[in-house]
Coordinates of C-alpha atoms in Angstrom, one line a residue:
M24 CA 22.7 66.0 123.4
E25 CA 26.6 66.8 123.2
T26 CA 28.9 66.7 125.7
I27 CA 31.6 69.4 125.3
D28 CA 34.5 70.7 127.9
V29 CA 34.4 74.5 127.1
L30 CA 31.7 76.3 124.6
V31 CA 34.0 79.5 123.7
V32 CA 31.2 82.7 122.2
G33 CA 32.6 85.2 120.5
A34 CA 34.7 83.8 117.0
G35 CA 37.3 87.8 118.0
L36 CA 40.9 87.5 118.6
A37 CA 40.3 86.6 122.5
G38 CA 38.1 84.2 122.0
L39 CA 39.7 81.8 118.6
H40 CA 43.1 82.3 120.3
T41 CA 41.7 81.4 123.6
A42 CA 40.2 77.9 121.5
R43 CA 42.9 77.4 119.9
L44 CA 45.2 77.1 123.4
I45 CA 42.8 75.2 125.2
A46 CA 41.7 72.6 122.5
R47 CA 46.0 71.8 122.0
Q48 CA 45.5 70.3 125.6
G49 CA 43.5 68.0 124.3
L50 CA 40.1 69.0 126.2
S51 CA 36.8 69.4 123.8
V52 CA 36.0 72.8 122.2
V53 CA 33.4 74.2 120.1
V54 CA 33.6 78.2 119.4
V55 CA 29.7 79.8 118.4
D56 CA 29.6 83.4 117.5
K57 CA 26.1 84.7 115.6
R58 CA 27.8 86.1 112.4
R59 CA 27.9 83.8 109.5
S60 CA 31.2 85.8 108.6
L61 CA 34.0 87.1 110.6
A62 CA 34.5 89.9 108.1
A63 CA 31.1 90.9 109.2
G64 CA 31.2 92.8 111.9
V65 CA 34.4 94.3 112.7
R66 CA 34.4 96.5 115.6
T67 CA 38.1 97.3 115.9
T68 CA 40.4 99.8 113.9
G69 CA 43.3 96.9 114.3
I70 CA 46.0 99.1 115.2
F71 CA 48.5 96.0 116.7
V72 CA 51.3 98.1 119.4
R73 CA 54.9 97.0 119.1
R74 CA 55.2 94.8 122.0
T75 CA 52.2 92.7 120.1
L76 CA 54.3 92.8 117.8
E77 CA 57.6 92.1 119.0
D78 CA 56.1 89.1 120.8
F79 CA 53.3 87.7 118.9
D80 CA 54.2 85.7 115.7
L81 CA 51.3 87.8 113.3
P82 CA 50.8 87.0 110.1
E83 CA 52.7 89.8 108.1
H84 CA 51.4 89.4 104.8
L85 CA 47.8 91.0 106.6
L86 CA 49.6 94.2 108.6
G87 CA 50.9 97.4 106.8
P88 CA 53.5 99.6 106.7
G89 CA 55.1 100.6 110.2
V90 CA 54.7 103.7 112.2
R91 CA 57.0 105.5 113.8
D92 CA 55.2 109.2 113.3
V93 CA 52.3 109.9 115.9
V94 CA 50.2 114.6 114.7
L95 CA 48.6 115.4 118.3
Y96 CA 46.2 117.8 117.3
P97 CA 44.4 121.1 119.1
P98 CA 40.8 121.6 119.3
S99 CA 42.3 124.4 117.1
R100 CA 44.7 121.8 114.7
R101 CA 47.5 124.9 114.7
E102 CA 50.8 124.4 115.9
P103 CA 50.5 120.1 116.1
I104 CA 52.7 118.4 118.5
R105 CA 54.4 115.1 116.3
L106 CA 56.4 112.6 118.2
T107 CA 59.1 110.4 115.4
S108 CA 59.5 106.6 117.6
D109 CA 63.4 105.5 116.4
R110 CA 61.5 102.2 116.3
V111 CA 58.6 101.1 114.6
E112 CA 54.6 101.7 117.0
Y113 CA 51.9 100.5 115.2
R114 CA 51.0 98.5 112.4
V115 CA 46.8 98.2 110.9
A116 CA 45.9 94.7 109.9
D117 CA 43.2 93.3 107.6
M118 CA 41.4 92.5 110.6
P119 CA 38.7 90.5 108.8
G120 CA 42.1 88.2 107.4
V121 CA 43.4 88.1 110.6
Y122 CA 40.1 86.5 111.8
E123 CA 40.4 84.1 109.3
H124 CA 44.0 82.8 110.1
A125 CA 43.3 82.9 113.5
R126 CA 40.1 80.6 112.8
R127 CA 42.8 78.1 110.4
Q128 CA 44.4 77.8 113.6
A129 CA 42.4 77.1 115.8
E130 CA 40.3 74.8 113.8
A131 CA 43.7 73.3 112.7
A132 CA 43.8 72.7 117.1
G133 CA 40.7 70.8 117.1
A134 CA 38.7 73.3 118.1
R135 CA 35.3 73.4 116.2
V136 CA 34.4 77.0 115.1
R137 CA 30.1 77.1 114.4
L138 CA 29.5 80.8 113.1
G139 CA 25.7 81.3 112.8
M140 CA 25.1 80.1 115.9
R141 CA 23.9 82.4 118.8
Y142 CA 24.5 82.2 122.2
D143 CA 21.1 82.1 123.6
G144 CA 21.9 81.4 127.0
S145 CA 22.3 79.3 129.8
V146 CA 21.9 77.4 133.2
R147 CA 23.2 74.9 136.4
G148 CA 22.6 71.7 135.0
P149 CA 20.8 69.4 137.9
V150 CA 23.9 67.8 138.4
G151 CA 27.4 66.6 137.4
G152 CA 28.6 69.8 137.2
W153 CA 27.6 70.7 134.0
R154 CA 25.7 73.7 132.6
L155 CA 23.0 73.4 129.9
V156 CA 23.6 75.6 126.8
R157 CA 20.5 77.4 124.4
L158 CA 21.6 78.3 121.0
A159 CA 19.1 80.0 119.0
G160 CA 17.7 77.7 116.1
H161 CA 19.7 74.8 117.5
E162 CA 19.8 72.0 119.6
P163 CA 21.5 72.7 123.4
V164 CA 24.6 71.5 124.7
R165 CA 26.1 70.0 128.1
V166 CA 29.5 72.2 128.5
R167 CA 31.5 72.2 131.4
F168 CA 32.9 75.2 131.4
I169 CA 31.8 78.6 128.9
V170 CA 34.4 80.9 128.2
G171 CA 33.0 84.5 127.7
A172 CA 34.3 86.3 124.4
D173 CA 31.2 87.8 123.8
G174 CA 31.8 91.5 123.9
A175 CA 31.9 95.2 126.0
R176 CA 28.4 93.7 126.8
S177 CA 28.2 90.0 127.4
R178 CA 25.3 88.1 128.4
V179 CA 28.5 85.2 129.2
A180 CA 29.5 87.4 131.9
R181 CA 25.9 88.3 133.4
D182 CA 24.3 84.9 133.4
L183 CA 27.5 84.1 134.9
G184 CA 27.4 86.0 137.5
L185 CA 30.9 87.9 137.6
D186 CA 31.1 91.5 137.1
V187 CA 30.3 93.7 133.8
N188 CA 31.6 96.4 132.2
R189 CA 30.0 99.7 133.8
R190 CA 32.6 102.1 132.0
L191 CA 32.4 102.2 128.1
L192 CA 33.1 104.8 125.0
V193 CA 31.6 104.6 122.2
G194 CA 33.7 104.3 119.0
A195 CA 32.7 105.1 115.0
E196 CA 34.6 104.5 112.3
I197 CA 34.6 104.6 108.2
V198 CA 37.0 102.5 106.7
H199 CA 38.3 103.4 102.5
A200 CA 40.3 102.4 100.1
V201 CA 42.7 105.1 99.2
D202 CA 44.9 105.5 95.7
A203 CA 47.8 107.6 96.8
P204 CA 49.1 105.9 99.9
A205 CA 50.5 108.7 103.0
S206 CA 54.4 108.6 101.7
V207 CA 55.2 109.3 105.7
P208 CA 52.6 106.7 107.5
T209 CA 51.6 108.9 110.2
F210 CA 49.0 108.4 113.1
H211 CA 47.2 111.3 112.9
C212 CA 45.0 112.4 116.6
V213 CA 43.0 114.5 117.1
L214 CA 41.9 115.9 120.8
D215 CA 38.7 118.0 120.4
P216 CA 36.3 117.2 123.4
R217 CA 33.2 118.7 120.9
V218 CA 34.8 115.7 118.7
A219 CA 35.1 113.1 121.0
P220 CA 34.7 114.6 124.1
G221 CA 36.9 111.8 126.5
Y222 CA 38.8 110.8 123.7
L223 CA 40.0 112.0 120.4
G224 CA 39.8 111.5 116.9
W225 CA 42.3 109.8 113.9
V226 CA 43.4 108.9 111.1
I227 CA 45.9 106.3 110.4
E228 CA 46.5 104.1 106.9
D229 CA 47.5 100.6 106.5
G230 CA 48.3 100.7 102.7
R231 CA 45.5 100.2 100.9
H232 CA 43.0 101.7 103.7
A233 CA 42.2 104.7 105.4
H234 CA 41.0 104.2 108.8
I235 CA 38.6 107.8 110.2
G236 CA 36.1 107.1 113.7
V237 CA 36.3 108.8 117.2
A238 CA 35.2 107.3 120.5
G239 CA 34.4 109.1 123.5
Y240 CA 31.8 109.3 126.6
P241 CA 27.9 108.6 124.7
R242 CA 26.5 110.7 127.8
A243 CA 28.4 113.6 125.8
M244 CA 27.8 113.3 122.2
R245 CA 24.6 114.8 121.9
K246 CA 24.8 114.7 118.3
G247 CA 25.7 110.9 118.0
V248 CA 28.5 109.2 117.4
R249 CA 27.8 108.6 113.7
H250 CA 27.1 112.7 113.3
L251 CA 30.9 113.4 115.1
L252 CA 32.4 111.4 113.3
D253 CA 31.1 112.3 109.9
D254 CA 31.8 115.7 110.8
F255 CA 34.9 115.0 111.5
A256 CA 35.7 112.7 108.6
A257 CA 34.9 115.9 106.2
D258 CA 37.8 117.9 107.8
A259 CA 40.0 115.7 109.1
P260 CA 43.9 116.0 109.3
G261 CA 46.2 113.6 106.7
T262 CA 43.4 112.2 104.9
H263 CA 42.8 111.2 100.8
A264 CA 39.6 111.4 98.2
P265 CA 37.9 107.2 99.2
V266 CA 38.4 104.8 96.9
G267 CA 35.4 102.9 95.8
P268 CA 32.7 101.8 98.9
V269 CA 33.3 103.2 102.0
E270 CA 33.2 100.6 105.6
R271 CA 31.8 101.6 108.0
R272 CA 32.7 100.2 111.9
G273 CA 31.6 100.7 115.9
G274 CA 30.8 100.1 119.3
P275 CA 30.7 100.1 122.7
I276 CA 35.1 100.7 123.9
P277 CA 35.9 99.3 128.2
V278 CA 37.4 101.5 129.4
G279 CA 36.9 101.0 134.0
G280 CA 40.2 98.8 133.9
V281 CA 40.2 95.4 133.9
L282 CA 37.4 93.9 136.0
R283 CA 38.2 91.9 139.0
R284 CA 35.4 88.9 139.5
L285 CA 36.9 87.4 136.1
A286 CA 35.9 83.7 136.5
G287 CA 34.1 81.4 138.3
P288 CA 33.0 77.7 138.6
D289 CA 31.3 77.5 135.0
G290 CA 33.5 79.7 133.2
L291 CA 35.8 82.8 133.2
L292 CA 36.0 86.1 130.7
V293 CA 38.0 87.8 127.9
G294 CA 38.8 90.5 125.8
D295 CA 36.3 93.4 125.7
A296 CA 34.4 90.8 128.2
A297 CA 37.1 91.6 130.5
G298 CA 37.6 95.0 130.0
A299 CA 41.0 93.9 129.2
V300 CA 41.2 97.2 127.4
S301 CA 44.4 99.9 128.5
P302 CA 41.0 102.3 129.7
L303 CA 44.0 105.7 128.9
T304 CA 44.7 104.8 125.3
A305 CA 42.1 102.2 124.4
G306 CA 43.7 99.8 123.5
G307 CA 42.7 96.0 123.4
L308 CA 44.2 94.1 120.9
D309 CA 47.8 93.4 122.8
P310 CA 45.6 92.7 126.2
C311 CA 42.7 90.7 124.1
L312 CA 45.9 88.1 123.5
R313 CA 48.3 88.6 126.9
L314 CA 44.7 87.7 129.4
S315 CA 43.7 84.9 127.2
E316 CA 46.8 83.2 127.7
L317 CA 46.4 83.3 131.0
A318 CA 42.0 82.3 130.6
A319 CA 43.8 79.0 128.8
V320 CA 46.5 78.0 131.1
V321 CA 44.7 78.4 133.8
T322 CA 40.6 76.6 131.8
V323 CA 42.4 73.5 131.6
A324 CA 44.7 73.2 134.6
Y325 CA 41.2 74.0 135.9
L326 CA 39.3 71.2 134.4
R327 CA 41.9 68.6 135.0
T328 CA 42.3 68.7 138.4
G329 CA 38.5 70.3 139.2
D330 CA 40.6 71.6 142.0
A331 CA 39.0 75.8 142.4
R332 CA 42.1 77.3 143.2
E333 CA 42.9 77.7 140.0
L334 CA 41.1 79.8 139.2
R335 CA 42.2 82.2 141.6
R336 CA 45.3 82.9 139.7
Y337 CA 42.4 85.1 137.1
D338 CA 42.7 87.7 139.5
G339 CA 41.2 91.7 137.8
G340 CA 41.5 93.0 141.3
T341 CA 45.7 91.4 140.5
L342 CA 46.2 93.3 137.4
R343 CA 44.5 96.5 137.8
S344 CA 46.1 97.4 140.6
R345 CA 49.2 96.9 137.9
F346 CA 48.3 100.1 135.7
R347 CA 46.3 102.4 138.9
G348 CA 47.8 105.7 137.1
R349 CA 46.9 104.5 134.0
L350 CA 43.4 104.9 135.3
L351 CA 43.9 107.3 137.1
L352 CA 45.0 109.4 134.1
R353 CA 41.8 107.7 132.3
R354 CA 40.0 109.8 135.0
A355 CA 41.8 112.5 134.1
F356 CA 41.4 112.6 131.1
A357 CA 37.1 112.1 131.1
G358 CA 37.3 115.4 132.7
L359 CA 38.6 117.8 130.3
T360 CA 35.1 119.0 128.5
S361 CA 36.3 122.0 127.6
P362 CA 38.6 122.8 124.5
A363 CA 40.3 125.4 125.9
L364 CA 40.9 123.1 128.9
V365 CA 42.5 120.9 125.9
E366 CA 44.0 123.8 123.6
A367 CA 45.4 124.3 127.3
A368 CA 46.8 120.9 128.1
V369 CA 48.3 120.0 124.3
A370 CA 50.6 123.6 124.3
A371 CA 51.7 121.8 128.6
M372 CA 52.8 118.7 125.6
R373 CA 55.0 120.8 123.2
G374 CA 58.2 121.6 126.0
R375 CA 60.6 119.0 126.6
A376 CA 58.9 117.3 129.8
G377 CA 55.4 117.8 127.9
R378 CA 56.5 115.4 125.0
A379 CA 58.7 112.4 126.8
A380 CA 54.9 112.3 129.1
A381 CA 53.1 112.3 125.9
A382 CA 55.6 109.7 124.0
R383 CA 56.0 107.0 127.5
V384 CA 52.3 106.6 126.5
L385 CA 52.3 106.7 122.5
F386 CA 55.4 104.7 122.9
G387 CA 56.0 102.8 125.6
D388 CA 56.0 99.2 127.3
G389 CA 53.1 100.3 129.7
S390 CA 49.8 99.5 127.9
F391 CA 48.7 95.7 129.3
P392 CA 51.1 94.3 132.1
D393 CA 52.7 90.6 131.2
V394 CA 50.3 87.6 132.8
E395 CA 53.1 85.2 132.5
P396 CA 51.0 81.8 132.0
T397 CA 52.9 78.6 132.8
T398 CA 52.2 75.9 133.9
G399 CA 54.5 73.2 134.4
G400 CA 56.9 75.5 133.6
R401 CA 56.1 76.4 130.4
T402 CA 53.5 78.7 128.8
L403 CA 50.8 77.2 126.8
S404 CA 51.7 79.3 123.5
R405 CA 53.9 81.4 121.3
P406 CA 53.8 81.9 118.7
A407 CA 50.4 83.1 119.0
T408 CA 48.4 82.8 116.0
G409 CA 51.4 81.6 114.0

């Protein structure tokens, strides 16, 4: 039976980044994912925010043009608010390309990535501190530690007795090529509880493709997210006629904040599985990279020393305390169920104070706290994918 130090379940950005950092420290790492191709089952628009662009070395050729402008629309779509930053705030990435790049980097560090291999549960071994992991259609493996990077509804979290996400949005998106890219790249955001209850509808282009999506609380989406998306896409602002095939993406988005119990003696959680998503903006790419760095440091230290105190550094409660305000704003946003209320809220943003508050949310640096993953006075990573 094969024996490995760390099994990473999920070959998304969080899983591949964590695997790379751990493998660089000389531990044996295997990544498994039920998908046979990293281009399949993409669930994110791929919007990277300025902090990520500044702090991590993302592959330039996989990033679209810089976006400085955001336009906020009320339910009526009348008198939208345009906010313009003096810096590039967003860039949309070719996510299949980013995943493949991260895979190559993980493999170059020594990790083995096995696609088409589904995690099918694990149990603690009788002796030695191992877990026996079942892989559907394959021989089981013995694992010292499991990293759950398997999404918002994590099977690993349940198997290891860790916390699971309870507050979820569901999102859906249409992606298609355009032959007339926007002259000024713009992020269009429509606040309308009839279309996206508790969140928003969006349109953004990456220079080659348009991304049109909606997300909201599923219990309030009586028509279903797919029908709401089709209705929204029919007259969404800032769109061009599609060219070629249309790709559909979608999936759950955790918005309850970082989970409290993230780690135990048999493993830990990263990415969406850990709730590492900004509770207000629902952005997950920046949090997944930052939390993955701490996860790698803690995993390496724990496996090298066997000291369970190392796991205390991976504390979700501490992280949650750093953005209580955004959790409160998320609850307030969820309470705007009436188009009239949202119309009034957007009207309040037209004043100087309202515009400043909106700009802080959209252009600020407080999306996710730094976790300063250090060991022996140095970080395990940076650059993240370069």
